[in-house]
Coordinates of C-alpha atoms in Angstrom, one line a residue:
X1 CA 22.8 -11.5 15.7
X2 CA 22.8 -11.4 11.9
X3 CA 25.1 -8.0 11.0
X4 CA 22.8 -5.8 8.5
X5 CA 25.4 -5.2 6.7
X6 CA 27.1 -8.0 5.9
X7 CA 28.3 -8.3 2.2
X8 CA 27.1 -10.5 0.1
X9 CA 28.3 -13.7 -0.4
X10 CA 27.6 -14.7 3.1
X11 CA 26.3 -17.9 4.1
X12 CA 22.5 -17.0 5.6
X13 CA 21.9 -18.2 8.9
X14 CA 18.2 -19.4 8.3
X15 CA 16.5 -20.8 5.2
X16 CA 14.3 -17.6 4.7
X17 CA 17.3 -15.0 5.5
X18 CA 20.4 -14.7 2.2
X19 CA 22.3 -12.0 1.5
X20 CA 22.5 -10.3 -1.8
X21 CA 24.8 -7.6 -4.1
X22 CA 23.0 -4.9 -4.3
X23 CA 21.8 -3.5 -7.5
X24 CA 22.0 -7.1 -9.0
X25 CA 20.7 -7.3 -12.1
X26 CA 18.0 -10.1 -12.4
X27 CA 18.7 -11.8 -15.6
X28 CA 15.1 -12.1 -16.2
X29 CA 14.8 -8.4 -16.5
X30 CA 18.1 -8.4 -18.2
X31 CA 16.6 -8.7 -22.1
X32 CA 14.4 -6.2 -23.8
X33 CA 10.9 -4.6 -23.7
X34 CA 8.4 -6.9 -23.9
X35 CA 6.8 -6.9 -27.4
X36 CA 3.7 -5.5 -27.9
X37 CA 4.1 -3.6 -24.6
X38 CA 4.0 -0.6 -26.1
X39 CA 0.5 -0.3 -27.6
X40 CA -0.6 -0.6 -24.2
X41 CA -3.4 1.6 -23.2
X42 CA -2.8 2.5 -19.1
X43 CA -5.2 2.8 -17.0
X44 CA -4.0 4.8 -14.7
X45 CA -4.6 7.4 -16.4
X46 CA -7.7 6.4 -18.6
X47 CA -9.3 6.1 -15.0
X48 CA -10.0 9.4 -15.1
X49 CA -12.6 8.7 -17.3
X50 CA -16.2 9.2 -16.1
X51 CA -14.9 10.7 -12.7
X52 CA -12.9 7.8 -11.4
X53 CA -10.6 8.1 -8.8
X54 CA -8.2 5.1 -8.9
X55 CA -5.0 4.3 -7.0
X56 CA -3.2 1.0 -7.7
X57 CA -0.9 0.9 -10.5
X58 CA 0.2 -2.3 -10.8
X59 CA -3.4 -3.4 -11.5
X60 CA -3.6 -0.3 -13.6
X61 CA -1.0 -1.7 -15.7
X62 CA -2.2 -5.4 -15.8
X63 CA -5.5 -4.3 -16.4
X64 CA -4.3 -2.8 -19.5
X65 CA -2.9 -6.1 -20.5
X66 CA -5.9 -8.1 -20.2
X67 CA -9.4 -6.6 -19.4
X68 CA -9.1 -3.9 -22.5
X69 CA -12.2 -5.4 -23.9
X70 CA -14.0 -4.7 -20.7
X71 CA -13.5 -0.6 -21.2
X72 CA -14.6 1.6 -24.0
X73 CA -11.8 3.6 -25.6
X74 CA -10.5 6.4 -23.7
X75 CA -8.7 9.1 -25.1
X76 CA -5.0 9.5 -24.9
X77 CA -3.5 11.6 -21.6
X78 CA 0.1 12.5 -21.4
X79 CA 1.7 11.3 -18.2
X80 CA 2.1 13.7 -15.8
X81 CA 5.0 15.3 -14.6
X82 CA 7.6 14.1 -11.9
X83 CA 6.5 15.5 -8.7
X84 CA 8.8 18.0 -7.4
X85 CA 11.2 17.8 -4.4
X86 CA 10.0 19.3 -1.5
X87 CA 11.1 19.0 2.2
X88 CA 9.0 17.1 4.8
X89 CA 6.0 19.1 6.1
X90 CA 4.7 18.2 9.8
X91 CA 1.1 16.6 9.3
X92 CA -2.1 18.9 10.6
X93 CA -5.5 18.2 10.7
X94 CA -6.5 20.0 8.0
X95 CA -10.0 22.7 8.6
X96 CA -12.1 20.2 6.2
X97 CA -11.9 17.0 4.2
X98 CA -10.4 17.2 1.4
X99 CA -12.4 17.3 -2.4
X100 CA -11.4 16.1 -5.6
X101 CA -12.4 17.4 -9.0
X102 CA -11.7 17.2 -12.5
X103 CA -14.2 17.9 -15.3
X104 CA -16.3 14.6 -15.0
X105 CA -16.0 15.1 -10.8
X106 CA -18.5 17.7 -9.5
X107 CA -16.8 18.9 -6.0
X108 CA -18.3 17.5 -2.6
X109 CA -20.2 14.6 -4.0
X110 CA -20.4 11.6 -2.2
X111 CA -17.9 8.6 -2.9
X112 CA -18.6 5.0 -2.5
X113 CA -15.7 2.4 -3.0
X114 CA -16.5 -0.7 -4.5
X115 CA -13.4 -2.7 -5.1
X116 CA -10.3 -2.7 -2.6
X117 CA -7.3 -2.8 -4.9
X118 CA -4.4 -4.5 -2.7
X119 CA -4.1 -5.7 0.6
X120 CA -1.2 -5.4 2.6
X121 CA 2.4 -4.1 0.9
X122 CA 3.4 -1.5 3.2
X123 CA 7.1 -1.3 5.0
X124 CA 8.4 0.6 8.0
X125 CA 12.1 1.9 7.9
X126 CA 14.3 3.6 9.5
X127 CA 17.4 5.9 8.5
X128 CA 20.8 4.1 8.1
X129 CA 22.1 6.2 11.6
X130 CA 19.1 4.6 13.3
X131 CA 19.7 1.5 11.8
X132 CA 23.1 1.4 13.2
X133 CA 21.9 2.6 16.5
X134 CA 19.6 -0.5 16.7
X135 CA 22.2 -3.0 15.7
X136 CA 24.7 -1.7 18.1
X137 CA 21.5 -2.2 20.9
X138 CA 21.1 -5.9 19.7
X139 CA 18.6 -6.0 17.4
X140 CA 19.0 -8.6 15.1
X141 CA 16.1 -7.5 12.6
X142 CA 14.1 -10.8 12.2
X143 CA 11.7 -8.8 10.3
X144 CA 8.8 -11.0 12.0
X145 CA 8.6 -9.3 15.6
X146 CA 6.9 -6.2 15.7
X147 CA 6.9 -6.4 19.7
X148 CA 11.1 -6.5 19.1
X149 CA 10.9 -3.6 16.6
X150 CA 9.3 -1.3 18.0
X151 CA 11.0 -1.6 21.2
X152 CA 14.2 -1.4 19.6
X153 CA 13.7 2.2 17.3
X154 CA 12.1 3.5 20.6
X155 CA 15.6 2.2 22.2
X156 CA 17.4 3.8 19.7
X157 CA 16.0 7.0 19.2
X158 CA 18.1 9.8 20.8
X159 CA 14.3 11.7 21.1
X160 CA 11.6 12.6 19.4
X161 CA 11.2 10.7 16.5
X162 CA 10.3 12.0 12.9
X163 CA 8.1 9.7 11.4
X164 CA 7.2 9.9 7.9
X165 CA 4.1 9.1 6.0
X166 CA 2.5 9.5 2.7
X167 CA -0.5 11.1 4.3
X168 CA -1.5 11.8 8.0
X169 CA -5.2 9.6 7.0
X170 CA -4.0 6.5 6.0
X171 CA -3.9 2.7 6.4
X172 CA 0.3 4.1 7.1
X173 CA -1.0 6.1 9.8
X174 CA -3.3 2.9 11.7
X175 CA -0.8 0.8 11.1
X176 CA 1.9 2.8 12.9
X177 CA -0.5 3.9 15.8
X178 CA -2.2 0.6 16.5
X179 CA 1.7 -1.0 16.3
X180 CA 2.9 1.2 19.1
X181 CA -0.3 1.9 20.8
X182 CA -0.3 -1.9 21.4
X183 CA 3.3 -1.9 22.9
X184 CA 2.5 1.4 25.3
X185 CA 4.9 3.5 23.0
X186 CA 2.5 6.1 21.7
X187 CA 3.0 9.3 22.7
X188 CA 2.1 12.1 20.3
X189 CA 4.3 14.3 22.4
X190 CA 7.3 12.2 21.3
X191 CA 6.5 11.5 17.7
X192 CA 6.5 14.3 15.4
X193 CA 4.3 12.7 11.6
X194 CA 5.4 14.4 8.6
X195 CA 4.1 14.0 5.6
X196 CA 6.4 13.3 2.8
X197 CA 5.1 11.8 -0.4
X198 CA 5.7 8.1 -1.2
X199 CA 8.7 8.5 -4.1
X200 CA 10.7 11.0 -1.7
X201 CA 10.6 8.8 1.8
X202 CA 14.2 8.2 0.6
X203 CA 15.6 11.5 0.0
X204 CA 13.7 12.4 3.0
X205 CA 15.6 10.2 5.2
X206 CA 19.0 11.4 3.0
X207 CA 18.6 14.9 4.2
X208 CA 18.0 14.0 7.7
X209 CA 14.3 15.6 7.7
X210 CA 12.6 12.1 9.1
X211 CA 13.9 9.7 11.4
X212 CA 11.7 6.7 10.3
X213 CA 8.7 6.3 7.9
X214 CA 6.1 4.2 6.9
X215 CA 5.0 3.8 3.1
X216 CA 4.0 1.4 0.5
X217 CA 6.5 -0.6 -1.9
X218 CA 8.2 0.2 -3.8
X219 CA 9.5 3.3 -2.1
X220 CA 11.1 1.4 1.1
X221 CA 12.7 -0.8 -1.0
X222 CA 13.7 2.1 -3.1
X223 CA 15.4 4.0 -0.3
X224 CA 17.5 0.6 1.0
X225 CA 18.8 0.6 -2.1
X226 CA 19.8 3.9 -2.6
X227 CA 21.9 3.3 1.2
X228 CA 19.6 5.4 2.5
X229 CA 17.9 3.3 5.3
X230 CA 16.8 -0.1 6.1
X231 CA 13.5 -1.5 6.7
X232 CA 12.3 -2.9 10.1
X233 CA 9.1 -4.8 9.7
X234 CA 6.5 -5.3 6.9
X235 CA 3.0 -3.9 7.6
X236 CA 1.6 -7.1 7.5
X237 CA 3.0 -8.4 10.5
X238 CA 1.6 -5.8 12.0
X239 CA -1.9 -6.1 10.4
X240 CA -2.6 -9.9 8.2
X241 CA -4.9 -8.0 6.1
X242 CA -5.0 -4.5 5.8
X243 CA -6.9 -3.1 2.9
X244 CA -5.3 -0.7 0.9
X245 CA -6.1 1.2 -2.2
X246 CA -9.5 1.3 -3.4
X247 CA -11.7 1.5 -6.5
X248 CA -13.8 4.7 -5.9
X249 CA -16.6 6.3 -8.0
X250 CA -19.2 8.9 -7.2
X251 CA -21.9 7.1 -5.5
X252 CA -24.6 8.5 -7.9
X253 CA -23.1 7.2 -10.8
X254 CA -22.1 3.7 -9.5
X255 CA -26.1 3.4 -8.9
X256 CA -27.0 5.0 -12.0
X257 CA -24.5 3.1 -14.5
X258 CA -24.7 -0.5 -12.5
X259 CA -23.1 -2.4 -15.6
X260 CA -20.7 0.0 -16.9
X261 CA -19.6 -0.1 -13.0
X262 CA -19.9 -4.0 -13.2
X263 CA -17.4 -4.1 -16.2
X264 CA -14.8 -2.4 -14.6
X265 CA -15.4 -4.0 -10.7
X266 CA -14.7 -7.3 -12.8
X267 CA -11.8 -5.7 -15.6
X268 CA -9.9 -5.0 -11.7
X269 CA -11.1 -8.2 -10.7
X270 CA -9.5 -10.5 -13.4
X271 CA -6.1 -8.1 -13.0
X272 CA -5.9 -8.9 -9.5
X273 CA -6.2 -12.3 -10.0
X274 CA -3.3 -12.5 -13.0
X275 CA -0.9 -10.3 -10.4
X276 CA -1.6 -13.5 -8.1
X277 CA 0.2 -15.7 -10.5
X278 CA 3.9 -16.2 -9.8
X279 CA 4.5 -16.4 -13.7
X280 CA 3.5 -12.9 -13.8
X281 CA 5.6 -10.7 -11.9
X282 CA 8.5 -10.9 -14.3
X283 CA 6.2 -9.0 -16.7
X284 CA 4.2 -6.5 -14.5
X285 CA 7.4 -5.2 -12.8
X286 CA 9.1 -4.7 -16.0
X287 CA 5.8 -2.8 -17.3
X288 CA 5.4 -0.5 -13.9
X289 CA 9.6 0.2 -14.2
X290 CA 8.7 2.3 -16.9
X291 CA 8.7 6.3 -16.8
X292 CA 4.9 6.6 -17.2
X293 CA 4.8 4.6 -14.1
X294 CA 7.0 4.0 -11.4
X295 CA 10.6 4.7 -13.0
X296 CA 12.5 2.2 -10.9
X297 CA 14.3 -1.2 -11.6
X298 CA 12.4 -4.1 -12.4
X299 CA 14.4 -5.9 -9.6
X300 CA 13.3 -3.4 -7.1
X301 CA 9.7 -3.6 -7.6
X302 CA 9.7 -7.2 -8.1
X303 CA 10.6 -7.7 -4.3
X304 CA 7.0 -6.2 -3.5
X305 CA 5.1 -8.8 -5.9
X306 CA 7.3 -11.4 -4.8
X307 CA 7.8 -10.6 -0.9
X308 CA 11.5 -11.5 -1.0
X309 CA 12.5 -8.1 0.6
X310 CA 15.9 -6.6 0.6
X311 CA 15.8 -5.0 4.1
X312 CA 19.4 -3.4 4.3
X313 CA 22.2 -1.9 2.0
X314 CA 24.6 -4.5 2.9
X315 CA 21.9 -6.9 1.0
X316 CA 20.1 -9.1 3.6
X317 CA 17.0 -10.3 2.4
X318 CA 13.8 -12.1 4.1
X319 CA 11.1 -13.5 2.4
X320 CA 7.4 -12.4 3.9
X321 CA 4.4 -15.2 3.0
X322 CA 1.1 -12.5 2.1
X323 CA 3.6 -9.5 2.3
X324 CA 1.1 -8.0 -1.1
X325 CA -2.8 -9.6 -2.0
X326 CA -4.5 -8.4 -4.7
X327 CA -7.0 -11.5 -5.3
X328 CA -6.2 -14.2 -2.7
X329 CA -9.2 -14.4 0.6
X330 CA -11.5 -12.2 -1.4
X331 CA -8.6 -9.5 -1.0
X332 CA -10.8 -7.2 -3.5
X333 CA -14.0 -7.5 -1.7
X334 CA -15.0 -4.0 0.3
X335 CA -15.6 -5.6 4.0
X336 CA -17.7 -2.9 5.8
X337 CA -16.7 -4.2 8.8
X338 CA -13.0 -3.1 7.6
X339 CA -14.5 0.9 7.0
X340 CA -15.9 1.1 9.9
X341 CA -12.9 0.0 12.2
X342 CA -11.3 2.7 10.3
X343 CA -13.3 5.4 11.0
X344 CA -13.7 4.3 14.3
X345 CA -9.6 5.0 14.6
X346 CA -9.9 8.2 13.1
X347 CA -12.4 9.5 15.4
X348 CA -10.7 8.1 18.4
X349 CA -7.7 10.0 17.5
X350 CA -9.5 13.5 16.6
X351 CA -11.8 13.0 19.2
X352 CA -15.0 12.9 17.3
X353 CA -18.0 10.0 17.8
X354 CA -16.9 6.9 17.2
X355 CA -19.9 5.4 16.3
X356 CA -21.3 7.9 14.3
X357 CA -17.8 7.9 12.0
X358 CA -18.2 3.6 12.2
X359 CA -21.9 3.8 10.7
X360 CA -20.9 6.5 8.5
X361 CA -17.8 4.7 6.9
X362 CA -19.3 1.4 6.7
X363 CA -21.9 3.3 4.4
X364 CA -19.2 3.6 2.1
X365 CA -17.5 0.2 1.7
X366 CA -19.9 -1.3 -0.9
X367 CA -20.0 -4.9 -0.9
X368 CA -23.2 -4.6 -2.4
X369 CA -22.2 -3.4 -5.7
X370 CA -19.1 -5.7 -5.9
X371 CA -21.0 -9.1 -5.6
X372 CA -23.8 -8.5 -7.9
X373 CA -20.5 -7.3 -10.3
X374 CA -18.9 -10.8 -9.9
X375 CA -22.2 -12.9 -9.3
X376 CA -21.8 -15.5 -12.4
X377 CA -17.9 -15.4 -12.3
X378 CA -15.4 -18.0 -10.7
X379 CA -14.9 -15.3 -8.1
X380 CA -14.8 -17.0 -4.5
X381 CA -16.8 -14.7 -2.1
X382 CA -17.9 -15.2 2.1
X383 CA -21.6 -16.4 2.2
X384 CA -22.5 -13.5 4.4
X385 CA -20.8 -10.1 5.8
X386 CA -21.6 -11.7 9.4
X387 CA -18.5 -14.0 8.9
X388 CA -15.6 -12.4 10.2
X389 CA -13.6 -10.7 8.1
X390 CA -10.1 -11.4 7.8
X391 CA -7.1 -10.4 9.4
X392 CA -5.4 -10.3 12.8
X393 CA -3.3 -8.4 14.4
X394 CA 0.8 -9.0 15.9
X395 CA -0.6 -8.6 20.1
X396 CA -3.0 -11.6 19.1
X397 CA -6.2 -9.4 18.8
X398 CA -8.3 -10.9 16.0
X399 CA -10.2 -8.5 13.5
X400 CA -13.4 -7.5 15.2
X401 CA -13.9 -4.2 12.9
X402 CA -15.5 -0.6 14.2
X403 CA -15.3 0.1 17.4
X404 CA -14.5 -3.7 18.9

């Protein structure tokens, strides 16, 4: 078994698996600011405009770069404040979904989302005592079994274990039950979900109030390298091709405004595409390091964009192919299929009609929209929505979507 924490310096006893220092500092991130960054406009905040709700920031921030001419001036919003710490709260089905508003979003209107943002980019990690547990067990975290995983923090766990995520409806939330569903570990009895938000998973696990979490990068890379846990298995193992954040506007005015909606479908499109490029993580994780977005080392957020992972304190890495898609197999394209398998899940788990939620969710996903946006571009779409849409999962089940 490879020791997880080892110190660096080690000679790595596969190709993909090298040890690190952590908190090295990544010489391309060593110089300053790039120039011109500045005058950026971000759009994760201008988003707002016209009753957008966005999440994404990465393409937020590339978008600014190179899609400005596809937007009409926004006004300038002040970045909003840190969010506050707060202890982890147990998750409860809350007594009705929840609403957005803001002075352009009139409250209980429908939604329709017409661009996926990412695929993929999710982690699951466990505290540094659980880690320990594990590795005294045998695990050798291959970060590539999820069967081995799972079987090992269940091993571990001296009892019910505290699992946090950013939000008890959530991609974080399928993953993690379809995972140990699959291996026959699920027992809501013995897994207590708390939601914690995404930049405290770390502290979270530093005051003992989860045992294990599941959450997008940066933040499990984040808490490795604060020493707070280590990181188990990537969700793509788990899932190839899990959709993520989307691109959501009132469904009203995405019909009534088709090209305004068309300009922006396409200004996500083209950012997706230039976060593809290997040349261009250098320059999007030094951009989302910043305190208007993420407020964490270049080098930490680079691991995400590049899949190199750091997975433990002691500075192993591993290097996941696909770990984050944000153009690649028509990652941006709303598959239907993938809504209603979705709602399908959440229905199963409240116990509310499954097809019913499937037809109602699919309704949602608008591939529609997206394609006429990108008809006449370079953009590399499936012939039909009755091809299968990507993705399989770790117990060999390929991606049948709602209730299949």
């Amino acid at each position: 078994t490879w020791p997880i924490g080892s110190p660096a310096g080690k000679t790595s006893p596969s190709p993909d698996v090298r040890t690190r220092s952590p908190g090295r500092t990544m010489s391309a991130f060593s110089r300053k600011s790039i120039s011109g960054a500045e005058v950026l406009s971000p759009l994760i905040r201008a988003l707002c405009w016209e009753g957008w709700i966005v999440a994404g920031t990465a393409l937020a921030a590339s978008v600014s770069i190179i899609t400005r001419a596809e937007l009409l001036p926004v006004p300038e919003i002040r970045p909003t404040s840190p969010i506050p710490s707060m202890a982890a709260q147990p998750s409860r089905m809350p007594s009705r979904a929840p609403t957005f508003s803001s002075k352009d979003c009139r409250k209980g209107e429908p939604l329709s989302a017409i661009s996926v943002l990412s695929v993929n980019g999710n982690v699951i990690g466990v505290s540094a005592a659980l880690a320990a547990q594990m590795q005294e067990a045998g695990h050798g975290f291959p970060f590539n079994d999820a069967n081995a995983a799972g079987r090992a923090l269940f091993g571990a766990s001296p009892g019910p274990l505290r699992l946090g995520v950013p939000f008890p409806f959530s991609m974080h939330m399928e993953l993690v039950t379809y995972w140990l569903t699959a291996l026959g570990l699920y027992d809501p009895q013995h897994i207590s979900v708390r939601t914690v938000p995404p930049p405290l998973m770390g502290e979270a696990l530093r005051k003992g109030e989860i045992d294990a979490f599941c959450v997008g990068e940066p933040w499990g890379s984040a808490a490795v390298e604060n020493g707070y846990g280590a990181l188990i298995l990537p969700g793509s193992v788990i899932w190839g091709f899990a959709p993520e954040k989307v691109l959501s506007a009132r469904t009203a005015w995405a019909e009534d405004n088709p090209e305004t909606a068309a300009r922006l479908i396409r200004a996500i499109w083209r950012a997706g595409r230039w976060l593809a490029k290997p040349g261009s993580h250098t320059l999007a994780a030094e951009l989302l390091s910043r305190p208007a977005y993420l407020n964490l080392p270049p080098e930490v957020i680079d691991r995400a964009l590049t899949g190199r992972l750091v997975i433990t304190p002691g500075g192993v890495e591993r290097q996941v192919a696909g770990f984050m898609e944000f153009h690649g197999d028509s990652a941006a394209l709303p598959w239907p299929a993938h809504a209603e398998w979705i709602g399908a899940r959440l229905a199963a788990r409240y116990g509310l009609d499954e097809l019913q939620a499937a037809r109602r969710a699919r309704s949602v996903f608008r591939s529609d929209i997206f394609r006429a946006a990108l008809a006449g571009t370079s953009a590399i779409l499936p012939a039909s929505l009755a091809e299968a849409a990507p993705g399989r999962f770790f117990d060999g089940q390929e991606f049948t979507g709602g209730t299949g």
